[in-house]
Coordinates of C-alpha atoms and ligand atoms in Angstrom, one line a residue:
X168 CA 19.7 -13.0 24.3
X169 CA 20.1 -15.1 21.4
X170 CA 18.1 -13.5 18.3
X171 CA 17.8 -15.0 14.7
X172 CA 17.7 -12.0 11.9
X173 CA 15.6 -14.1 9.5
X174 CA 17.0 -12.0 5.8
X175 CA 19.5 -10.4 7.9
X176 CA 22.0 -10.2 4.5
X177 CA 19.8 -7.2 3.4
X178 CA 19.5 -3.7 3.5
X179 CA 17.6 -3.0 6.8
X180 CA 18.5 -6.6 8.4
X181 CA 22.4 -5.6 8.1
X182 CA 21.9 -2.4 10.1
X183 CA 19.5 -4.0 12.6
X184 CA 22.3 -6.8 13.2
X185 CA 24.7 -3.8 14.4
X186 CA 22.4 -2.1 16.6
X187 CA 21.5 -5.2 18.2
X188 CA 25.1 -6.2 18.5
X189 CA 26.2 -2.9 20.4
X190 CA 23.1 -3.2 22.4
X191 CA 24.6 -6.2 23.8
X192 CA 22.3 -9.1 22.0
X193 CA 23.8 -12.5 20.6
X194 CA 23.3 -12.1 17.2
X195 CA 22.4 -15.1 14.0
X196 CA 22.0 -14.8 10.0
X197 CA 19.8 -16.6 8.0
X198 CA 19.3 -15.8 4.7
X199 CA 19.4 -17.4 1.5
X200 CA 20.9 -13.9 -0.5
X201 CA 17.9 -14.1 -3.1
X202 CA 18.1 -9.9 -3.1
X203 CA 21.5 -9.5 -1.1
X204 CA 25.3 -10.3 -1.0
X205 CA 27.5 -12.2 1.4
X206 CA 29.7 -8.9 0.9
X207 CA 26.9 -7.0 3.1
X208 CA 27.2 -9.6 6.4
X209 CA 31.5 -9.0 6.1
X210 CA 31.0 -5.3 6.4
X211 CA 28.6 -5.6 9.0
X212 CA 31.1 -7.5 11.2
X213 CA 33.9 -5.1 10.0
X214 CA 31.4 -2.8 11.4
X215 CA 31.2 -4.3 14.4
X216 CA 34.4 -6.3 15.1
X217 CA 33.7 -9.5 15.8
X218 CA 32.1 -12.7 13.4
X219 CA 28.1 -13.4 12.9
X220 CA 27.2 -16.8 12.3
X221 CA 25.2 -17.3 9.4
X222 CA 23.1 -20.1 7.9
X223 CA 22.6 -19.9 3.8
X224 CA 19.0 -21.4 3.5
X225 CA 16.0 -20.7 2.3
X226 CA 13.7 -19.6 5.4
X227 CA 10.9 -21.1 3.5
X228 CA 11.7 -24.8 3.3
X229 CA 11.3 -26.6 6.4
X230 CA 14.6 -29.1 6.0
X231 CA 16.9 -25.8 5.4
X232 CA 15.5 -23.6 8.4
X233 CA 14.9 -26.2 10.4
X234 CA 18.8 -27.1 11.9
X235 CA 19.1 -23.6 12.8
X236 CA 16.6 -24.0 15.2
X237 CA 18.1 -27.3 16.8
X238 CA 21.8 -26.2 16.6
X239 CA 20.8 -22.7 18.7
X240 CA 18.8 -21.7 21.5
X241 CA 17.0 -18.9 20.2
X242 CA 14.9 -16.5 22.2
X243 CA 13.2 -14.1 19.5
X244 CA 13.3 -13.6 15.6
X245 CA 13.1 -10.6 13.7
X246 CA 12.0 -11.5 10.5
X247 CA 12.8 -9.8 7.0
X248 CA 13.0 -12.2 5.2
X249 CA 10.9 -11.4 2.4
X250 CA 10.8 -10.1 -1.5
X251 CA 10.1 -6.6 -1.7
X252 CA 9.8 -5.0 -5.6
X253 CA 6.0 -3.8 -6.2
X254 CA 6.3 -3.8 -9.7
X255 CA 7.7 -7.5 -9.7
X256 CA 5.3 -8.7 -7.1
X257 CA 2.2 -7.7 -9.8
X258 CA 4.2 -9.6 -12.4
X259 CA 5.3 -12.5 -10.1
X260 CA 2.0 -12.4 -7.7
X261 CA 2.9 -16.3 -6.8
X262 CA 6.0 -16.4 -6.2
X263 CA 5.4 -13.2 -4.0
X264 CA 2.8 -15.0 -1.9
X265 CA 4.5 -18.3 -2.3
X266 CA 7.9 -16.5 -0.2
X267 CA 6.4 -14.2 2.0
X268 CA 3.7 -15.9 3.4
X269 CA 5.8 -19.0 3.4
X270 CA 8.8 -17.7 5.5
X271 CA 6.1 -16.2 7.7
X272 CA 4.4 -19.1 8.7
X273 CA 7.5 -21.5 8.7
X274 CA 8.9 -19.3 11.2
X275 CA 6.0 -19.7 13.5
X276 CA 5.9 -23.1 13.1
X277 CA 9.7 -23.5 14.4
X278 CA 8.5 -20.9 17.5
X279 CA 5.5 -23.0 18.2
X280 CA 8.0 -26.1 18.0
X281 CA 11.6 -24.7 19.8
X282 CA 9.5 -22.6 22.3
X283 CA 10.7 -19.6 20.8
X284 CA 7.7 -16.5 22.2
X285 CA 8.8 -13.2 20.3
X286 CA 8.9 -12.2 16.6
X287 CA 9.6 -8.6 15.5
X288 CA 7.7 -8.8 11.7
X289 CA 8.9 -6.2 9.0
X290 CA 5.5 -4.9 7.7
X291 CA 5.1 -1.4 5.9
X292 CA 3.1 1.7 5.6
X293 CA 2.0 0.3 2.8
X294 CA -1.3 -1.5 4.5
X295 CA -2.6 1.8 5.3
X296 CA -3.4 2.3 1.1
X297 CA -4.6 5.6 0.5
X298 CA -6.1 6.3 3.9
X299 CA -5.8 10.3 5.6
X300 CA -2.5 11.2 6.7
X301 CA -1.6 11.1 8.9
X302 CA -1.5 7.0 9.0
X303 CA -2.2 5.5 12.8
X304 CA -2.1 2.4 14.5
X305 CA -5.6 2.2 15.0
X306 CA -7.1 2.9 11.3
X307 CA -9.0 0.8 9.7
X308 CA -6.4 -1.1 6.6
X309 CA -7.2 -0.5 3.0
X310 CA -7.1 -2.9 0.8
X311 CA -4.0 -3.4 -1.0
X312 CA -3.4 -1.9 -4.5
X313 CA -0.7 -4.9 -5.4
X314 CA -0.2 -8.0 -4.2
X315 CA 3.5 -7.3 -2.0
X316 CA 1.4 -5.2 0.0
X317 CA -1.1 -7.6 0.5
X318 CA 1.6 -9.8 1.5
X319 CA 2.0 -7.7 4.3
X320 CA -1.8 -7.3 4.9
X321 CA -1.8 -11.2 5.3
X322 CA 1.2 -11.5 7.0
X323 CA 0.4 -9.1 10.1
X324 CA -3.0 -11.4 9.9
X325 CA -1.0 -14.3 10.3
X326 CA 1.0 -13.6 13.6
X327 CA -2.2 -11.6 14.7
X328 CA -4.0 -15.2 14.3
X329 CA -0.8 -16.7 16.0
X330 CA -1.2 -14.9 19.3
X331 CA -4.8 -15.4 19.5
X332 CA -3.7 -19.4 19.7
X333 CA -0.5 -18.8 22.0
X334 CA -1.4 -15.6 24.2
X335 CA 2.2 -16.1 26.0
X336 CA 3.9 -15.3 23.0
X337 CA 5.0 -12.2 21.9
X338 CA 4.9 -10.4 18.6
X339 CA 5.5 -6.6 17.2
X340 CA 4.5 -6.0 14.0
X341 CA 6.5 -3.0 12.5
X342 CA 4.9 -0.6 9.6
X343 CA 7.8 1.2 7.9
X344 CA 7.4 4.7 6.1
X345 CA 10.3 5.0 3.5
X346 CA 13.9 3.7 4.8
X347 CA 16.6 5.9 3.0
X348 CA 20.3 6.3 3.6
X349 CA 23.4 4.2 4.7
X350 CA 25.1 3.3 7.6
X351 CA 27.9 5.9 8.8
X352 CA 30.9 3.9 7.9
X353 CA 29.9 4.3 4.3
X354 CA 30.1 0.4 4.9
X355 CA 26.4 -0.6 4.5
X356 CA 23.8 0.4 2.4
X357 CA 21.0 -0.1 -0.2
X358 CA 22.2 -1.8 -3.3
X359 CA 19.9 -2.4 -5.8
X360 CA 19.6 -4.6 -8.9
X361 CA 19.6 -3.1 -11.9
X362 CA 17.6 0.2 -12.2
X363 CA 16.1 1.2 -8.7
X364 CA 12.4 1.1 -8.8
X365 CA 12.5 3.7 -5.0
X366 CA 13.5 7.1 -5.3
X367 CA 16.4 7.6 -3.6
X368 CA 18.8 4.7 -5.1
X369 CA 17.6 6.4 -8.6
X370 CA 18.7 9.8 -7.3
X371 CA 21.7 8.9 -5.8
X372 CA 22.5 6.8 -9.1
X373 CA 21.8 9.8 -11.2
X374 CA 24.2 12.0 -8.9
X375 CA 26.6 9.4 -9.5
X376 CA 26.3 9.5 -13.8
X377 CA 25.4 6.1 -13.6
X378 CA 21.9 7.2 -14.7
X379 CA 21.0 10.3 -16.8
X380 CA 18.0 12.1 -15.5
X381 CA 15.8 11.5 -12.6
X382 CA 11.9 10.9 -13.9
X383 CA 9.5 12.9 -11.5
X384 CA 6.0 10.8 -11.3
X385 CA 3.7 13.6 -11.6
X386 CA 4.1 17.4 -10.7
X387 CA -0.3 17.6 -9.8
X388 CA -1.0 16.2 -6.7
X389 CA -2.2 18.2 -3.9
X390 CA 1.0 18.6 -2.1
X391 CA 2.9 21.7 -1.8
X392 CA 4.7 21.6 -4.7
X393 CA 2.8 19.2 -6.7
X394 CA 5.1 16.1 -6.0
X395 CA 4.4 13.5 -4.5
X396 CA 5.1 13.4 -0.3
X397 CA 6.5 10.7 1.7
X398 CA 7.5 10.1 5.6
X399 CA 11.5 9.3 4.7
X400 CA 13.2 7.4 7.8
X401 CA 16.9 7.1 8.1
X402 CA 17.8 3.1 7.9
X403 CA 20.1 3.7 11.5
X404 CA 17.0 5.2 13.1
X405 CA 14.6 2.2 11.9
X406 CA 17.2 -0.7 12.9
X407 CA 17.2 1.1 16.2
X408 CA 13.7 0.8 16.8
X409 CA 14.1 -2.7 16.4
X410 CA 16.0 -3.3 19.4
X411 CA 13.6 -1.3 21.2
X412 CA 10.5 -3.4 20.1
X413 CA 12.9 -6.8 20.9
X414 CA 13.2 -4.9 24.4
X415 CA 9.6 -4.7 24.9
X416 CA 9.1 -8.2 23.6
X417 CA 11.2 -9.5 26.1
X418 CA 9.0 -8.2 29.1
X419 CA 5.3 -8.4 27.2
X420 CA 2.5 -10.8 25.8
X421 CA 0.2 -9.9 23.1
X422 CA 0.4 -8.1 19.8
X423 CA 2.2 -4.5 19.3
X424 CA 1.7 -2.6 16.3
X425 CA 4.0 0.5 16.0
X426 CA 4.7 2.7 12.5
X427 CA 8.5 3.7 12.5
X428 CA 8.9 6.8 10.5
X429 CA 9.5 10.4 11.2
X430 CA 6.1 11.8 11.3
X431 CA 7.3 14.9 8.6
X432 CA 6.5 14.3 5.1
X433 CA 8.6 16.0 2.4
X434 CA 8.0 15.9 -1.5
X435 CA 10.4 14.4 -4.4
X436 CA 11.7 17.9 -5.2
X437 CA 12.2 18.9 -1.8
X438 CA 14.4 15.9 -1.3
X439 CA 16.1 16.2 -4.9
X440 CA 17.0 19.7 -3.7
X441 CA 18.2 18.4 -0.6
X442 CA 20.7 16.2 -1.7
X443 CA 22.0 18.7 -4.2
X444 CA 22.9 21.0 -1.7
X445 CA 24.0 18.5 0.9
X446 CA 26.2 16.9 -1.5
X447 CA 26.9 19.7 -4.2
X448 CA 26.1 17.4 -7.2
X449 CA 23.3 18.0 -9.1
X450 CA 20.4 15.6 -10.2
X451 CA 19.1 16.7 -13.2
X452 CA 15.3 15.8 -13.8
X453 CA 12.0 15.5 -15.5
X454 CA 8.8 16.0 -14.9
X455 CA 6.9 13.0 -16.3
X456 CA 3.0 11.9 -15.6
X457 CA 2.0 10.2 -12.3
X458 CA 3.0 6.6 -11.5
X459 CA 0.1 3.7 -11.7
X460 CA -0.5 2.8 -7.6
X461 CA 1.1 6.1 -5.9
X462 CA -0.7 7.9 -3.6
X463 CA -0.5 11.6 -2.9
X464 CA 1.0 11.9 0.2
X465 CA 1.7 9.6 3.4
X466 CA 3.7 10.3 6.9
X467 CA 3.3 8.7 9.8
X468 CA 2.0 9.4 13.4
X469 CA 4.8 8.6 15.3
X470 CA 3.4 9.3 19.4
X471 CA 2.6 5.9 19.8
X472 CA 6.1 4.4 19.4
X473 CA 7.4 7.5 21.1
X474 CA 5.1 6.9 23.9
X475 CA 5.3 3.3 24.3
X476 CA 8.2 2.3 22.8
X477 CA 10.4 5.2 24.2
X478 CA 11.4 5.3 20.7
X479 CA 11.9 8.0 18.0
X480 CA 13.7 8.9 14.9
X481 CA 16.5 11.3 15.3
X482 CA 17.9 12.1 12.2
X483 CA 16.8 14.4 9.5
X484 CA 17.0 14.2 5.7
X485 CA 19.7 16.1 5.5
X486 CA 21.4 13.1 7.0
X487 CA 20.0 10.5 5.1
X488 CA 20.9 12.5 2.0
X489 CA 24.4 12.7 3.2
X490 CA 25.4 9.0 4.5
X491 CA 23.2 8.1 0.9
X492 CA 25.9 9.9 -1.0
X493 CA 28.6 8.5 1.6
X494 CA 27.8 4.9 0.8
X495 CA 27.4 5.4 -3.3
X496 CA 31.0 7.1 -3.6
X497 CA 31.9 5.1 -1.4
X498 CA 31.1 1.0 -2.0
X499 CA 28.8 0.8 -5.0
X500 CA 30.6 0.0 -7.9
Ligands
NAD882 P1 16.3 -7.0 1.1 O1 15.7 -7.4 0.1 O2 17.4 -5.7 1.4 O3 16.1 -7.8 2.5 C1 15.8 -8.8 2.3 C2 16.0 -9.8 2.7 O4 15.5 -11.5 2.9 C3 17.0 -10.1 1.5 O5 19.0 -10.8 2.0 C4 16.8 -11.4 1.0 O6 18.0 -12.7 0.4 C5 15.9 -12.2 2.5 N1 15.5 -13.0 1.9 C6 14.3 -13.5 1.0 N2 13.6 -14.4 1.0 C7 14.3 -15.2 1.5 C8 14.0 -16.4 1.9 N3 12.7 -17.3 1.3 N4 15.4 -17.0 2.7 C9 15.8 -16.4 3.2 N5 15.9 -15.5 3.0 C10 15.3 -14.8 2.4 O7 15.2 -6.0 1.9 P2 14.7 -4.8 3.0 O8 14.6 -3.5 2.0 O9 15.7 -4.9 4.2 O10 13.3 -5.6 3.7 C11 13.6 -5.7 4.5 C12 12.0 -5.9 5.3 O11 11.5 -5.1 4.9 C13 11.0 -7.2 3.9 O12 10.3 -7.5 4.3 C14 10.5 -5.8 3.0 O13 9.2 -6.4 2.9 C15 10.2 -5.1 4.3 N6 9.8 -3.5 4.3 C16 11.2 -2.8 3.6 C17 10.7 -1.4 3.1 C18 11.9 -1.0 2.5 O14 11.7 0.4 1.8 N7 13.1 -0.9 2.6 C19 9.7 -1.0 3.6 C20 8.8 -1.4 4.4 C21 8.9 -2.6 4.0
UD1_883 C1 7.0 2.3 -2.5 C2 5.6 1.4 -2.8 C3 5.9 0.4 -1.0 C4 7.1 0.1 -0.5 C5 7.7 1.1 -0.3 C6 9.7 0.4 -0.3 C7 4.6 1.4 -4.5 C8 3.8 2.3 -5.5 N1 5.2 1.6 -3.3 O1 6.8 3.1 -2.0 O2 4.6 -0.6 -1.1 O3 6.6 -0.4 1.1 O4 8.0 1.8 -2.5 O5 10.0 -0.4 -1.6 O6 5.5 1.1 -5.3 N2 9.6 8.7 -7.5 C9 9.8 9.8 -8.8 N3 10.5 8.8 -9.6 C10 11.5 7.3 -9.3 C11 10.8 6.9 -8.2 C12 9.9 7.5 -7.2 O7 8.7 10.4 -8.8 O8 11.9 7.3 -10.0 C13 8.5 9.2 -6.6 C14 7.2 7.8 -6.3 O9 6.2 8.9 -7.2 C15 6.8 8.8 -5.0 C16 8.2 9.2 -4.0 O10 9.3 9.3 -5.1 O11 5.7 10.2 -4.8 C17 8.6 7.6 -3.6 O12 8.5 6.6 -3.9 P1 9.3 5.1 -3.7 O13 10.8 5.4 -3.3 O14 9.2 4.4 -5.0 O15 8.6 4.5 -2.9 P2 7.0 4.8 -2.5 O16 6.2 4.9 -3.9 O17 6.4 5.2 -1.5

């Protein structure tokens, strides 16, 4: 089966390419490198020991993406392409809606025209909003608090409507919790431009001395130690979840929705302490006020993915901290 990995040069995309190829899939990447580098593709090729066909294209532009479908018999798509910085989405809402929604719409148009019947879509736990934990797939979604989150809610809706009109097609909506960690080779991982806004890259850059100290956003939440709780999932486990999802779509039609998380919450302070212990480094921090838009607690209900996809996360927070640090020391300049 030939899979187009849209946005495949990015953080989750590169890890998923490795798992797909190791599971026997043929992979093609389409990416405009707006938030990634060609070097990540070369490193992915180094891990798997083979070349990956790569198209430098803007997926939302028909004249750029259509040749990819004309030149290849694509059987399925894994759609990672999108902008993902929450704060930036508040400052540039139109760019976020334009890019994220037009990529999804264009891929649907190509699926219809070239008879590609399977798509796995990157959604996010952000679609649950400030719901009761654990978040389960049957919960009514709450309104998103930023354009990035809303683009995921609308993306899910577009794909559900697409399947109503094309019931012989199949779509999997994967709601990721907090992906962190890196490939154990140390060759690929997350390398955000500028000052990171997410916790793990920030911790890792403080440990390396690139940043002086971590600001912990609030210690007055109703959680075990007052700091925010999240369901951190190793990016390699997440990538394996995509292989299971595409496998499931090979045999089925319709819409499938799954949480990809561990089902376990970890507080900011627990993550900092584990990172320090596992890697024998110091992460100086300071408690500051809450960050606007943050919720106290977020973790996944994992039963549905376990029962229907036969997938469960295997790596723990120690693994995530160790692999992040290996990547930080080995590869980030
Ligand atoms: P990433 O930015 O590393 O990867 C996204 C890739 O898409 C990048 O390589 C980027 O260059 C590419 N891209 C964006 N717009 C494009 C366009 N118009 N044409 C071609 N390529 C384009 O992000 P990631 O962390 O790998 O996330 C992948 C997907 O998962 C995104 O849709 C993101 O919203 C979603 N997601 C990520 C997280 C997370 O914490 N990383 C959580 C939930 C959901
Ligand atoms: C954020 C986004 C979410 C997106 C996800 C992955 C917001 C409100 N939510 O999730 O939509 O899907 O990233 O891109 O931005 N923290 C600190 N100090 C820091 C950074 C974070 O204390 O410097 C805390 C946060 O308050 C939170 C936890 O660490 O409790 C995790 O934060 P982060 O990594 O940004 O992820 P989310 O906020 O869960």
